[in-house]
């Protein structure tokens, strides 16, 4: 293993370090109308013309609803200790609300899956919400735009799930990437429900105000559900609960320009600290208060008491890095990034990393190490679980199968990123205890449809969703064998 990406090979991870893979319900399950499931906002959004690049949706996806045994078999084959998956709220409470019926068939499906994972000695980690809100709740009251209704319904859903599974599931994630739900859903409009101020892409939405309201709703919903878990379930069952936040690493476009260096901090604050500061520090970051003023809805004393201190671990999703250049002048009214530009080259034309199949993703493993350290310093040495990390490959979908499964680019990505994380732990003293690769298999990549593949397993969508391991699938275990200290 090289050190070109700034990692040493002498570092070790602690003996109790755990690793595995992650997925999400709408991206893999399919069976969209079976056993009582009703539509989520992603069913309706993906079926709206123009929203998904290749015109596809999650009706079938990887067909995991019918192939749980195959998914467990590959997890086992790859040596995974953990599987993080999300629940489809609309399988469990099809209409979504607290006065709507619970669907026993939905609970039974997940119950059996949890038992089967345990039988295979794989720990299930559940994400309660990975973007697939029951569509009825959007229609009924605007989803997270209505804080009181949303929090009450989400709390009810979480309680139903905890009642059913907290005897067998010990680690919980309330929300996956609330930044995405807020900004992509209500500001840029690239994700469901697609609301934005950009009238060229959507007839409705107020990207100036709505994302900040949604963000606050999700924080209060998270705090409320953590409180329920700690009071009603943790005393009997133990277990841990936290939120997963996305965030990429910023490097200044001009390393000599203090305004670009400052913009990098602002970038981290708008992307991560918007959520993490209230949770760890009990307030929004000053840069956001300054730019957004009264548009950033304040917490009541009761709300912030629920939110502050509500993470048993920090769930970290991380993929890439950017060069950041400050913008001159006043921010656009619907700016959600902190008045700055994301670039792939610095002032001298040096690229931040190689191209992938995603226009936002350029690997830079040292950025992972730096962000781990930044989070650790800002939030007082929290226990960090890396809940997603992975890459797409430029043109992968167009390759013949024999070449596609030899995914050297992804193998190198994992070597570099896991190496960088190991240095963060061993050299920088970051308390990182878990790593989950995104993703166990190719799946429905949201607005990019099926053309972009993130899996360590090839899924043959044309031939019965057959799963075929890529080279990276078996490499990850070997990398961890080298890094994790023997007991
Ligand atoms: C993860 O988000 C998701 O949790 C997962 O479901 C998904 O499959 C995986 O990424 C791969 O994409 O150019 O303005 O649209 C990662 C965080 C943040 C990455 C938003 C894409 C696009 C910003 N994402 N970003 S924009």
Tab-separated table of C-alpha atoms and ligand atoms in Angstrom:
chain	number	residue	atom	x	y	z
A	1	UNK	CA	0.000	0.000	0.000
A	2	UNK	CA	1.326	3.403	-0.981
A	3	UNK	CA	1.498	6.597	0.981
A	4	UNK	CA	0.668	8.892	-1.950
A	5	UNK	CA	-2.561	9.782	-0.252
A	6	UNK	CA	-0.893	10.664	2.984
A	7	UNK	CA	-1.463	7.593	5.089
A	8	UNK	CA	1.042	5.372	6.807
A	9	UNK	CA	0.720	1.618	6.907
A	10	UNK	CA	1.953	1.244	10.475
A	11	UNK	CA	-1.222	2.562	12.053
A	12	UNK	CA	-3.727	0.175	13.620
A	13	UNK	CA	-7.414	0.289	14.403
A	14	UNK	CA	-8.569	-0.834	17.847
A	15	UNK	CA	-9.478	-4.516	18.300
A	16	UNK	CA	-13.156	-3.659	18.830
A	17	UNK	CA	-13.416	-1.788	15.526
A	18	UNK	CA	-16.400	-3.044	13.495
A	19	UNK	CA	-17.112	-2.852	9.770
A	20	UNK	CA	-19.759	-3.792	7.258
A	21	UNK	CA	-21.990	-2.388	4.541
A	22	UNK	CA	-24.958	-0.036	4.168
A	23	UNK	CA	-28.057	0.335	1.981
A	24	UNK	CA	-31.435	2.117	2.099
A	25	UNK	CA	-34.993	0.842	1.663
A	26	UNK	CA	-36.153	2.714	-1.420
A	27	UNK	CA	-32.856	2.117	-3.184
A	28	UNK	CA	-32.958	-1.685	-2.890
A	29	UNK	CA	-36.285	-3.189	-1.791
A	30	UNK	CA	-38.605	-2.941	-4.795
A	31	UNK	CA	-41.969	-4.656	-4.083
A	32	UNK	CA	-43.412	-1.164	-4.087
A	33	UNK	CA	-47.046	-2.220	-3.818
A	34	UNK	CA	-46.796	-5.546	-2.022
A	35	UNK	CA	-48.198	-6.642	1.320
A	36	UNK	CA	-49.897	-3.340	2.011
A	37	UNK	CA	-47.106	-0.875	1.221
A	38	UNK	CA	-48.350	2.488	-0.059
A	39	UNK	CA	-46.336	5.129	-1.952
A	40	UNK	CA	-43.614	7.234	-0.390
A	41	UNK	CA	-42.608	10.642	-1.722
A	42	UNK	CA	-39.885	8.894	-3.720
A	43	UNK	CA	-42.428	6.691	-5.530
A	44	UNK	CA	-44.346	9.743	-6.682
A	45	UNK	CA	-41.264	11.889	-7.336
A	46	UNK	CA	-39.447	9.275	-9.411
A	47	UNK	CA	-42.604	8.745	-11.494
A	48	UNK	CA	-42.825	12.459	-12.266
A	49	UNK	CA	-41.294	12.958	-15.744
A	50	UNK	CA	-37.902	14.657	-15.720
A	51	UNK	CA	-37.005	14.017	-12.087
A	52	UNK	CA	-34.816	10.934	-12.537
A	53	UNK	CA	-32.217	11.169	-15.310
A	54	UNK	CA	-32.863	7.758	-16.881
A	55	UNK	CA	-36.599	7.806	-16.176
A	56	UNK	CA	-36.414	4.875	-13.756
A	57	UNK	CA	-37.826	4.325	-10.262
A	58	UNK	CA	-37.625	1.939	-7.305
A	59	UNK	CA	-40.561	-0.327	-8.222
A	60	UNK	CA	-38.234	-3.332	-8.500
A	61	UNK	CA	-34.755	-1.957	-7.690
A	62	UNK	CA	-32.601	-4.847	-6.364
A	63	UNK	CA	-35.748	-6.785	-5.411
A	64	UNK	CA	-34.309	-7.166	-1.925
A	65	UNK	CA	-37.797	-7.582	-0.494
A	66	UNK	CA	-37.769	-11.041	-2.093
A	67	UNK	CA	-34.042	-11.674	-1.826
A	68	UNK	CA	-33.090	-11.121	1.779
A	69	UNK	CA	-31.405	-14.532	1.852
A	70	UNK	CA	-29.198	-13.526	-1.101
A	71	UNK	CA	-28.252	-10.251	0.574
A	72	UNK	CA	-27.349	-12.056	3.783
A	73	UNK	CA	-25.348	-14.620	1.797
A	74	UNK	CA	-23.144	-11.949	0.192
A	75	UNK	CA	-22.688	-10.108	3.505
A	76	UNK	CA	-21.525	-13.388	4.989
A	77	UNK	CA	-19.282	-14.168	2.031
A	78	UNK	CA	-17.614	-10.744	2.356
A	79	UNK	CA	-17.029	-11.228	6.084
A	80	UNK	CA	-19.172	-8.259	7.173
A	81	UNK	CA	-19.946	-7.919	10.871
A	82	UNK	CA	-22.613	-5.248	10.442
A	83	UNK	CA	-25.402	-4.415	8.027
A	84	UNK	CA	-26.982	-0.972	8.073
A	85	UNK	CA	-30.315	-0.807	6.265
A	86	UNK	CA	-33.298	1.513	6.486
A	87	UNK	CA	-36.963	0.810	7.086
A	88	UNK	CA	-39.670	1.841	4.686
A	89	UNK	CA	-42.062	3.828	6.890
A	90	UNK	CA	-44.822	3.210	4.341
A	91	UNK	CA	-44.469	-0.564	4.708
A	92	UNK	CA	-45.003	-0.276	8.450
A	93	UNK	CA	-47.615	2.496	8.589
A	94	UNK	CA	-48.719	2.776	4.953
A	95	UNK	CA	-50.497	6.121	5.361
A	96	UNK	CA	-47.854	7.238	7.843
A	97	UNK	CA	-49.815	9.024	10.565
A	98	UNK	CA	-50.297	8.361	14.268
A	99	UNK	CA	-53.983	7.534	13.811
A	100	UNK	CA	-53.424	5.372	10.749
A	101	UNK	CA	-53.292	1.572	10.867
A	102	UNK	CA	-50.069	-0.355	11.464
A	103	UNK	CA	-49.330	-2.969	8.793
A	104	UNK	CA	-48.358	-6.227	10.511
A	105	UNK	CA	-46.981	-7.654	7.258
A	106	UNK	CA	-44.478	-4.824	7.065
A	107	UNK	CA	-43.312	-5.450	10.629
A	108	UNK	CA	-43.125	-9.202	10.001
A	109	UNK	CA	-40.912	-8.701	6.955
A	110	UNK	CA	-38.342	-6.715	8.919
A	111	UNK	CA	-38.662	-8.933	11.985
A	112	UNK	CA	-37.727	-12.017	10.008
A	113	UNK	CA	-34.895	-10.177	8.302
A	114	UNK	CA	-33.469	-9.099	11.675
A	115	UNK	CA	-33.655	-12.695	12.945
A	116	UNK	CA	-31.993	-14.010	9.793
A	117	UNK	CA	-29.166	-11.477	10.119
A	118	UNK	CA	-28.567	-12.520	13.726
A	119	UNK	CA	-28.573	-16.169	12.684
A	120	UNK	CA	-25.797	-15.276	10.225
A	121	UNK	CA	-23.948	-13.426	13.020
A	122	UNK	CA	-24.373	-10.059	11.359
A	123	UNK	CA	-25.460	-7.145	13.531
A	124	UNK	CA	-28.418	-5.177	12.128
A	125	UNK	CA	-28.220	-1.392	12.407
A	126	UNK	CA	-31.440	0.365	11.512
A	127	UNK	CA	-31.923	3.764	9.913
A	128	UNK	CA	-35.476	4.855	10.711
A	129	UNK	CA	-35.636	7.372	7.896
A	130	UNK	CA	-33.673	7.435	4.651
A	131	UNK	CA	-35.789	9.951	2.712
A	132	UNK	CA	-38.902	7.866	1.892
A	133	UNK	CA	-41.671	9.745	3.721
A	134	UNK	CA	-45.156	8.243	3.293
A	135	UNK	CA	-46.655	10.264	0.455
A	136	UNK	CA	-49.916	10.751	2.331
A	137	UNK	CA	-48.143	12.847	4.996
A	138	UNK	CA	-46.842	15.209	2.344
A	139	UNK	CA	-50.344	15.566	0.914
A	140	UNK	CA	-52.001	15.808	4.315
A	141	UNK	CA	-49.948	18.570	5.871
A	142	UNK	CA	-46.784	19.226	3.858
A	143	UNK	CA	-44.568	16.686	5.641
A	144	UNK	CA	-41.725	18.309	7.605
A	145	UNK	CA	-42.947	21.824	6.761
A	146	UNK	CA	-45.482	21.190	9.529
A	147	UNK	CA	-43.321	20.592	12.586
A	148	UNK	CA	-46.019	19.632	15.096
A	149	UNK	CA	-47.732	17.094	12.856
A	150	UNK	CA	-44.504	15.660	11.500
A	151	UNK	CA	-42.827	15.238	14.876
A	152	UNK	CA	-45.909	13.550	16.350
A	153	UNK	CA	-46.206	11.137	13.413
A	154	UNK	CA	-42.495	10.356	13.287
A	155	UNK	CA	-42.444	9.747	17.037
A	156	UNK	CA	-45.381	7.367	16.715
A	157	UNK	CA	-43.688	5.491	13.867
A	158	UNK	CA	-40.432	5.252	15.824
A	159	UNK	CA	-42.245	3.939	18.905
A	160	UNK	CA	-43.979	1.240	16.833
A	161	UNK	CA	-40.571	0.199	15.488
A	162	UNK	CA	-38.807	0.297	18.884
A	163	UNK	CA	-41.592	-1.770	20.415
A	164	UNK	CA	-41.197	-4.372	17.707
A	165	UNK	CA	-37.397	-4.567	17.405
A	166	UNK	CA	-35.472	-3.010	20.282
A	167	UNK	CA	-35.048	-6.434	21.888
A	168	UNK	CA	-32.929	-7.409	18.854
A	169	UNK	CA	-31.533	-4.163	17.440
A	170	UNK	CA	-29.029	-2.251	19.553
A	171	UNK	CA	-27.957	0.599	17.293
A	172	UNK	CA	-30.331	3.080	15.713
A	173	UNK	CA	-30.022	6.012	13.342
A	174	UNK	CA	-32.905	8.497	13.431
A	175	UNK	CA	-32.284	10.325	10.150
A	176	UNK	CA	-29.975	9.816	7.216
A	177	UNK	CA	-28.526	13.147	6.077
A	178	UNK	CA	-31.119	15.748	7.085
A	179	UNK	CA	-29.123	18.235	4.945
A	180	UNK	CA	-30.217	16.280	1.857
A	181	UNK	CA	-33.863	16.168	2.919
A	182	UNK	CA	-33.802	19.932	3.551
A	183	UNK	CA	-31.622	21.300	0.750
A	184	UNK	CA	-32.078	18.770	-2.041
A	185	UNK	CA	-35.775	18.382	-1.198
A	186	UNK	CA	-36.747	22.007	-0.473
A	187	UNK	CA	-34.045	24.296	-1.884
A	188	UNK	CA	-32.407	22.768	-4.962
A	189	UNK	CA	-35.366	20.475	-5.568
A	190	UNK	CA	-33.302	17.629	-6.967
A	191	UNK	CA	-34.755	15.144	-4.467
A	192	UNK	CA	-38.333	14.426	-3.395
A	193	UNK	CA	-40.546	16.342	-2.907
A	194	UNK	CA	-38.657	18.562	-5.374
A	195	UNK	CA	-39.665	21.923	-3.928
A	196	UNK	CA	-37.527	24.907	-4.953
A	197	UNK	CA	-37.728	28.577	-5.934
A	198	UNK	CA	-36.433	27.588	-9.367
A	199	UNK	CA	-39.609	27.777	-11.460
A	200	UNK	CA	-37.838	26.187	-14.407
A	201	UNK	CA	-37.727	22.872	-12.583
A	202	UNK	CA	-40.749	22.928	-10.295
A	203	UNK	CA	-43.997	24.903	-10.051
A	204	UNK	CA	-44.015	25.097	-6.241
A	205	UNK	CA	-41.680	25.711	-3.326
A	206	UNK	CA	-39.886	28.511	-1.517
A	207	UNK	CA	-36.196	27.682	-1.440
A	208	UNK	CA	-35.498	30.850	0.513
A	209	UNK	CA	-37.421	29.799	3.622
A	210	UNK	CA	-38.475	26.153	3.496
A	211	UNK	CA	-35.122	24.352	3.857
A	212	UNK	CA	-34.457	26.049	7.195
A	213	UNK	CA	-37.910	25.132	8.508
A	214	UNK	CA	-37.463	21.517	7.404
A	215	UNK	CA	-34.013	21.336	9.008
A	216	UNK	CA	-35.397	22.471	12.327
A	217	UNK	CA	-38.304	20.014	12.136
A	218	UNK	CA	-35.892	17.151	11.538
A	219	UNK	CA	-33.690	18.212	14.459
A	220	UNK	CA	-36.661	18.392	16.823
A	221	UNK	CA	-37.985	15.077	15.488
A	222	UNK	CA	-34.570	13.512	16.090
A	223	UNK	CA	-34.363	14.885	19.635
A	224	UNK	CA	-37.900	13.749	20.420
A	225	UNK	CA	-37.288	10.197	19.239
A	226	UNK	CA	-33.959	9.943	21.051
A	227	UNK	CA	-35.758	11.031	24.230
A	228	UNK	CA	-38.417	8.333	23.688
A	229	UNK	CA	-35.743	5.709	23.104
A	230	UNK	CA	-33.737	6.676	26.172
A	231	UNK	CA	-36.757	6.837	28.480
A	232	UNK	CA	-38.876	3.936	27.234
A	233	UNK	CA	-36.509	1.418	25.649
A	234	UNK	CA	-32.914	1.929	26.674
A	235	UNK	CA	-33.501	1.066	30.360
A	236	UNK	CA	-34.675	-2.430	29.360
A	237	UNK	CA	-32.761	-3.119	26.178
A	238	UNK	CA	-29.648	-0.956	26.305
A	239	UNK	CA	-28.566	0.185	22.876
A	240	UNK	CA	-27.473	3.431	21.250
A	241	UNK	CA	-29.061	6.023	19.018
A	242	UNK	CA	-27.751	8.893	16.898
A	243	UNK	CA	-28.156	10.817	13.664
A	244	UNK	CA	-26.158	10.462	10.438
A	245	UNK	CA	-24.868	13.650	8.800
A	246	UNK	CA	-23.277	14.026	5.383
A	247	UNK	CA	-20.304	16.273	4.807
A	248	UNK	CA	-17.417	16.534	2.401
A	249	UNK	CA	-14.030	18.132	3.026
A	250	UNK	CA	-13.310	21.705	1.829
A	251	UNK	CA	-9.882	22.883	0.675
A	252	UNK	CA	-9.379	26.583	-0.113
A	253	UNK	CA	-9.293	27.412	-3.845
A	254	UNK	CA	-6.538	29.908	-3.013
A	255	UNK	CA	-4.690	28.714	0.074
A	256	UNK	CA	-3.209	32.199	0.537
A	257	UNK	CA	-6.565	33.986	0.537
A	258	UNK	CA	-8.007	34.336	4.053
A	259	UNK	CA	-11.470	34.774	2.489
A	260	UNK	CA	-11.258	31.308	0.919
A	261	UNK	CA	-9.995	29.814	4.160
A	262	UNK	CA	-12.912	31.401	5.979
A	263	UNK	CA	-15.297	30.149	3.282
A	264	UNK	CA	-14.102	26.593	3.986
A	265	UNK	CA	-15.217	26.893	7.599
A	266	UNK	CA	-18.527	28.381	6.449
A	267	UNK	CA	-18.970	25.463	4.060
A	268	UNK	CA	-18.519	22.976	6.929
A	269	UNK	CA	-20.897	24.966	9.113
A	270	UNK	CA	-23.681	25.182	6.507
A	271	UNK	CA	-23.342	21.495	5.598
A	272	UNK	CA	-22.622	19.856	8.948
A	273	UNK	CA	-22.784	22.230	11.904
A	274	UNK	CA	-26.322	23.352	10.988
A	275	UNK	CA	-27.280	20.005	12.563
A	276	UNK	CA	-24.267	19.036	14.633
A	277	UNK	CA	-23.918	22.337	16.540
A	278	UNK	CA	-27.471	22.212	17.969
A	279	UNK	CA	-26.905	18.554	18.904
A	280	UNK	CA	-23.468	18.986	20.525
A	281	UNK	CA	-23.343	22.685	21.405
A	282	UNK	CA	-27.002	23.655	21.775
A	283	UNK	CA	-27.077	26.413	19.138
A	284	UNK	CA	-26.832	27.151	15.422
A	285	UNK	CA	-23.435	28.256	14.042
A	286	UNK	CA	-22.909	32.035	14.035
A	287	UNK	CA	-22.171	32.116	10.288
A	288	UNK	CA	-25.662	30.771	9.583
A	289	UNK	CA	-27.363	33.135	11.997
A	290	UNK	CA	-25.504	36.003	10.353
A	291	UNK	CA	-26.452	35.087	6.787
A	292	UNK	CA	-29.991	33.802	7.354
A	293	UNK	CA	-31.275	35.971	10.212
A	294	UNK	CA	-34.866	35.251	11.156
A	295	UNK	CA	-35.192	32.689	8.359
A	296	UNK	CA	-33.316	30.269	10.589
A	297	UNK	CA	-36.132	29.295	12.964
A	298	UNK	CA	-35.174	29.572	16.623
A	299	UNK	CA	-35.574	26.698	19.087
A	300	UNK	CA	-37.762	27.062	22.151
A	301	UNK	CA	-36.117	26.172	25.458
A	302	UNK	CA	-37.966	22.824	25.486
A	303	UNK	CA	-36.901	22.038	21.923
A	304	UNK	CA	-33.221	22.728	22.417
A	305	UNK	CA	-33.267	20.726	25.637
A	306	UNK	CA	-34.383	17.728	23.546
A	307	UNK	CA	-31.846	18.347	20.806
A	308	UNK	CA	-28.730	19.130	22.827
A	309	UNK	CA	-26.913	16.002	23.916
A	310	UNK	CA	-29.054	13.738	21.731
A	311	UNK	CA	-26.279	11.730	20.040
A	312	UNK	CA	-24.868	8.523	21.528
A	313	UNK	CA	-22.572	8.471	18.477
A	314	UNK	CA	-21.889	10.710	15.498
A	315	UNK	CA	-22.971	8.998	12.275
A	316	UNK	CA	-20.690	10.219	9.493
A	317	UNK	CA	-21.379	9.846	5.780
A	318	UNK	CA	-18.428	10.989	3.724
A	319	UNK	CA	-17.465	10.684	0.063
A	320	UNK	CA	-15.167	13.362	-1.301
A	321	UNK	CA	-13.594	16.828	-1.186
A	322	UNK	CA	-13.959	20.138	-3.011
A	323	UNK	CA	-12.049	23.336	-3.528
A	324	UNK	CA	-13.999	26.221	-2.052
A	325	UNK	CA	-13.888	29.777	-3.330
A	326	UNK	CA	-15.640	32.598	-1.503
A	327	UNK	CA	-18.171	34.685	-3.390
A	328	UNK	CA	-18.015	38.465	-3.357
A	329	UNK	CA	-21.038	40.520	-2.359
A	330	UNK	CA	-24.341	39.568	-0.805
A	331	UNK	CA	-25.508	35.933	-1.036
A	332	UNK	CA	-28.384	35.038	-3.361
A	333	UNK	CA	-31.698	34.953	-1.462
A	334	UNK	CA	-31.951	31.170	-1.869
A	335	UNK	CA	-28.258	30.459	-1.203
A	336	UNK	CA	-27.929	27.421	1.045
A	337	UNK	CA	-24.168	26.853	0.894
A	338	UNK	CA	-22.737	29.921	2.656
A	339	UNK	CA	-22.024	32.240	-0.292
A	340	UNK	CA	-19.273	30.188	-1.924
A	341	UNK	CA	-18.514	28.035	-4.934
A	342	UNK	CA	-17.556	24.349	-5.085
A	343	UNK	CA	-14.768	23.690	-7.552
A	344	UNK	CA	-12.753	20.673	-8.653
A	345	UNK	CA	-9.537	22.568	-9.385
A	346	UNK	CA	-7.598	25.028	-7.283
A	347	UNK	CA	-6.237	28.394	-8.419
A	348	UNK	CA	-3.356	26.675	-10.218
A	349	UNK	CA	-5.521	24.098	-11.973
A	350	UNK	CA	-4.613	21.191	-9.676
A	351	UNK	CA	-7.514	18.732	-9.484
A	352	UNK	CA	-8.885	17.776	-6.051
A	353	UNK	CA	-9.192	14.182	-7.236
A	354	UNK	CA	-10.030	11.994	-10.229
A	355	UNK	CA	-13.406	12.058	-11.967
A	356	UNK	CA	-16.096	9.523	-11.077
A	357	UNK	CA	-19.556	8.909	-12.506
A	358	UNK	CA	-21.041	11.627	-10.257
A	359	UNK	CA	-20.598	15.295	-11.047
A	360	UNK	CA	-20.164	15.967	-7.298
A	361	UNK	CA	-17.748	13.206	-6.323
A	362	UNK	CA	-13.961	13.551	-6.524
A	363	UNK	CA	-12.080	11.231	-4.173
A	364	UNK	CA	-9.458	12.748	-1.877
A	365	UNK	CA	-8.712	10.432	1.034
A	366	UNK	CA	-6.667	12.889	3.042
A	367	UNK	CA	-9.799	15.037	3.273
A	368	UNK	CA	-11.473	12.171	5.146
A	369	UNK	CA	-8.716	12.171	7.740
A	370	UNK	CA	-8.898	15.952	8.076
A	371	UNK	CA	-12.678	15.956	8.489
A	372	UNK	CA	-12.546	13.220	11.131
A	373	UNK	CA	-10.102	15.384	13.085
A	374	UNK	CA	-12.175	18.548	12.547
A	375	UNK	CA	-15.322	16.844	13.861
A	376	UNK	CA	-13.433	15.378	16.766
A	377	UNK	CA	-12.047	18.780	17.783
A	378	UNK	CA	-15.260	20.740	17.327
A	379	UNK	CA	-17.554	18.264	19.068
A	380	UNK	CA	-15.382	17.160	21.947
A	381	UNK	CA	-14.062	13.785	20.863
A	382	UNK	CA	-17.385	12.065	20.102
A	383	UNK	CA	-17.559	8.389	19.239
A	384	UNK	CA	-17.792	8.376	15.431
A	385	UNK	CA	-19.384	5.714	13.286
A	386	UNK	CA	-18.667	6.064	9.581
A	387	UNK	CA	-22.083	5.040	8.288
A	388	UNK	CA	-21.328	5.527	4.563
A	389	UNK	CA	-18.221	5.842	2.406
A	390	UNK	CA	-17.748	4.771	-1.194
A	391	UNK	CA	-17.482	5.820	-4.813
A	392	UNK	CA	-18.928	5.466	-8.277
A	393	UNK	CA	-16.633	4.936	-11.264
A	394	UNK	CA	-16.771	6.979	-14.445
A	395	UNK	CA	-18.354	4.913	-17.206
A	396	UNK	CA	-18.692	1.778	-15.064
A	397	UNK	CA	-22.198	1.059	-16.312
A	398	UNK	CA	-20.996	0.888	-19.925
A	399	UNK	CA	-18.287	-1.715	-19.310
A	400	UNK	CA	-18.623	-5.390	-20.237
A	401	UNK	CA	-19.206	-7.502	-17.123
A	402	UNK	CA	-15.719	-9.032	-16.963
A	403	UNK	CA	-14.196	-5.548	-16.813
A	404	UNK	CA	-16.863	-4.078	-14.594
A	405	UNK	CA	-16.326	-6.597	-11.795
A	406	UNK	CA	-12.607	-5.807	-11.801
A	407	UNK	CA	-13.275	-2.453	-10.098
A	408	UNK	CA	-9.676	-1.430	-9.384
A	409	UNK	CA	-10.639	2.259	-8.998
A	410	UNK	CA	-13.038	1.375	-6.167
A	411	UNK	CA	-10.486	-0.975	-4.589
A	412	UNK	CA	-7.961	1.880	-4.511
A	413	UNK	CA	-10.589	4.254	-3.112
A	414	UNK	CA	-11.246	1.904	-0.200
A	415	UNK	CA	-7.533	1.346	0.425
A	416	UNK	CA	-6.923	5.080	0.517
A	417	UNK	CA	-9.971	6.005	2.568
A	418	UNK	CA	-9.660	3.209	5.111
A	419	UNK	CA	-5.943	3.995	5.403
A	420	UNK	CA	-6.707	7.662	5.996
A	421	UNK	CA	-9.298	6.774	8.632
A	422	UNK	CA	-6.812	4.485	10.353
A	423	UNK	CA	-4.341	7.352	10.618
A	424	UNK	CA	-7.099	9.595	11.979
A	425	UNK	CA	-7.651	7.001	14.717
A	426	UNK	CA	-4.058	6.009	15.432
A	427	UNK	CA	-2.157	9.243	14.803
A	428	UNK	CA	-4.733	12.001	15.338
A	429	UNK	CA	-6.550	10.323	18.220
A	430	UNK	CA	-10.012	10.354	16.653
A	431	UNK	CA	-12.495	8.037	18.379
A	432	UNK	CA	-13.773	6.284	15.242
A	433	UNK	CA	-15.182	2.819	15.973
A	434	UNK	CA	-17.104	1.668	12.934
A	435	UNK	CA	-16.938	1.796	9.170
A	436	UNK	CA	-19.713	0.913	6.740
A	437	UNK	CA	-19.061	0.925	3.008
A	438	UNK	CA	-21.643	2.347	0.629
A	439	UNK	CA	-22.901	0.203	-0.778
A	440	UNK	CA	-23.416	-3.518	-0.394
A	441	UNK	CA	-24.707	-3.582	-3.970
A	442	UNK	CA	-25.533	-1.380	-6.935
A	443	UNK	CA	-28.921	0.212	-6.391
A	444	UNK	CA	-31.314	3.009	-7.307
A	445	UNK	CA	-29.067	6.057	-7.121
A	446	UNK	CA	-31.873	8.622	-6.598
A	447	UNK	CA	-31.970	11.261	-9.343
A	448	UNK	CA	-29.172	9.464	-11.209
A	449	UNK	CA	-31.295	6.315	-11.522
A	450	UNK	CA	-29.468	3.063	-12.254
A	451	UNK	CA	-26.712	4.447	-14.498
A	452	UNK	CA	-24.524	5.203	-11.494
A	453	UNK	CA	-23.345	2.197	-9.534
A	454	UNK	CA	-22.018	2.433	-5.979
A	455	UNK	CA	-22.009	-1.252	-5.116
A	456	UNK	CA	-19.226	-3.652	-4.255
A	457	UNK	CA	-21.659	-6.137	-5.789
A	458	UNK	CA	-22.844	-5.866	-9.388
A	459	UNK	CA	-26.618	-6.141	-9.691
A	460	UNK	CA	-27.793	-7.405	-13.073
A	461	UNK	CA	-31.053	-5.509	-13.502
A	462	UNK	CA	-31.703	-7.183	-16.841
A	463	UNK	CA	-31.372	-10.707	-15.496
A	464	UNK	CA	-33.427	-11.175	-12.390
A	465	UNK	CA	-31.419	-8.836	-10.172
A	466	UNK	CA	-28.600	-11.371	-9.967
A	467	UNK	CA	-25.819	-10.332	-7.565
A	468	UNK	CA	-22.204	-10.740	-8.710
A	469	UNK	CA	-19.341	-9.684	-6.415
A	470	UNK	CA	-16.887	-7.122	-7.744
A	471	UNK	CA	-13.238	-7.206	-6.733
A	472	UNK	CA	-13.818	-4.524	-4.084
A	473	UNK	CA	-16.332	-6.750	-2.243
A	474	UNK	CA	-13.657	-9.084	-0.942
A	475	UNK	CA	-10.911	-6.483	-0.679
A	476	UNK	CA	-12.518	-4.493	2.125
A	477	UNK	CA	-12.305	-7.404	4.549
A	478	UNK	CA	-8.645	-7.930	3.665
A	479	UNK	CA	-7.866	-4.271	4.294
A	480	UNK	CA	-9.523	-4.428	7.712
A	481	UNK	CA	-7.714	-7.684	8.523
A	482	UNK	CA	-4.481	-5.767	8.104
A	483	UNK	CA	-5.544	-2.742	10.112
A	484	UNK	CA	-7.580	-4.063	13.039
A	485	UNK	CA	-5.431	-5.056	16.031
A	486	UNK	CA	-5.747	-8.669	17.075
A	487	UNK	CA	-7.238	-9.153	20.525
B	1	LIG	C1	-25.442	9.393	0.167
B	1	LIG	O1	-25.457	10.792	0.231
B	1	LIG	C2	-26.826	8.815	0.403
B	1	LIG	O2	-27.051	8.619	1.786
B	1	LIG	C3	-27.051	7.514	-0.341
B	1	LIG	O3	-28.402	7.181	-0.290
B	1	LIG	C4	-26.537	7.631	-1.763
B	1	LIG	O4	-26.798	6.490	-2.519
B	1	LIG	C5	-25.056	7.905	-1.688
B	1	LIG	O5	-24.848	9.117	-1.035
B	1	LIG	C6	-24.380	8.053	-3.053
B	1	LIG	O6	-24.846	9.190	-3.695
B	1	LIG	O7	-24.835	18.234	-6.597
B	1	LIG	O8	-26.247	19.683	-5.295
B	1	LIG	O9	-27.058	17.568	-5.991
B	1	LIG	C7	-24.201	11.417	0.014
B	1	LIG	C8	-24.258	12.915	0.211
B	1	LIG	C9	-24.902	15.015	-0.655
B	1	LIG	C10	-23.930	13.417	-2.092
B	1	LIG	C11	-25.432	15.770	-1.857
B	1	LIG	C12	-24.474	14.150	-3.290
B	1	LIG	C13	-25.147	16.182	-4.248
B	1	LIG	C14	-25.256	17.653	-4.117
B	1	LIG	N1	-24.770	13.590	-0.945
B	1	LIG	N2	-24.586	15.556	-3.020
B	1	LIG	S1	-25.906	18.332	-5.608
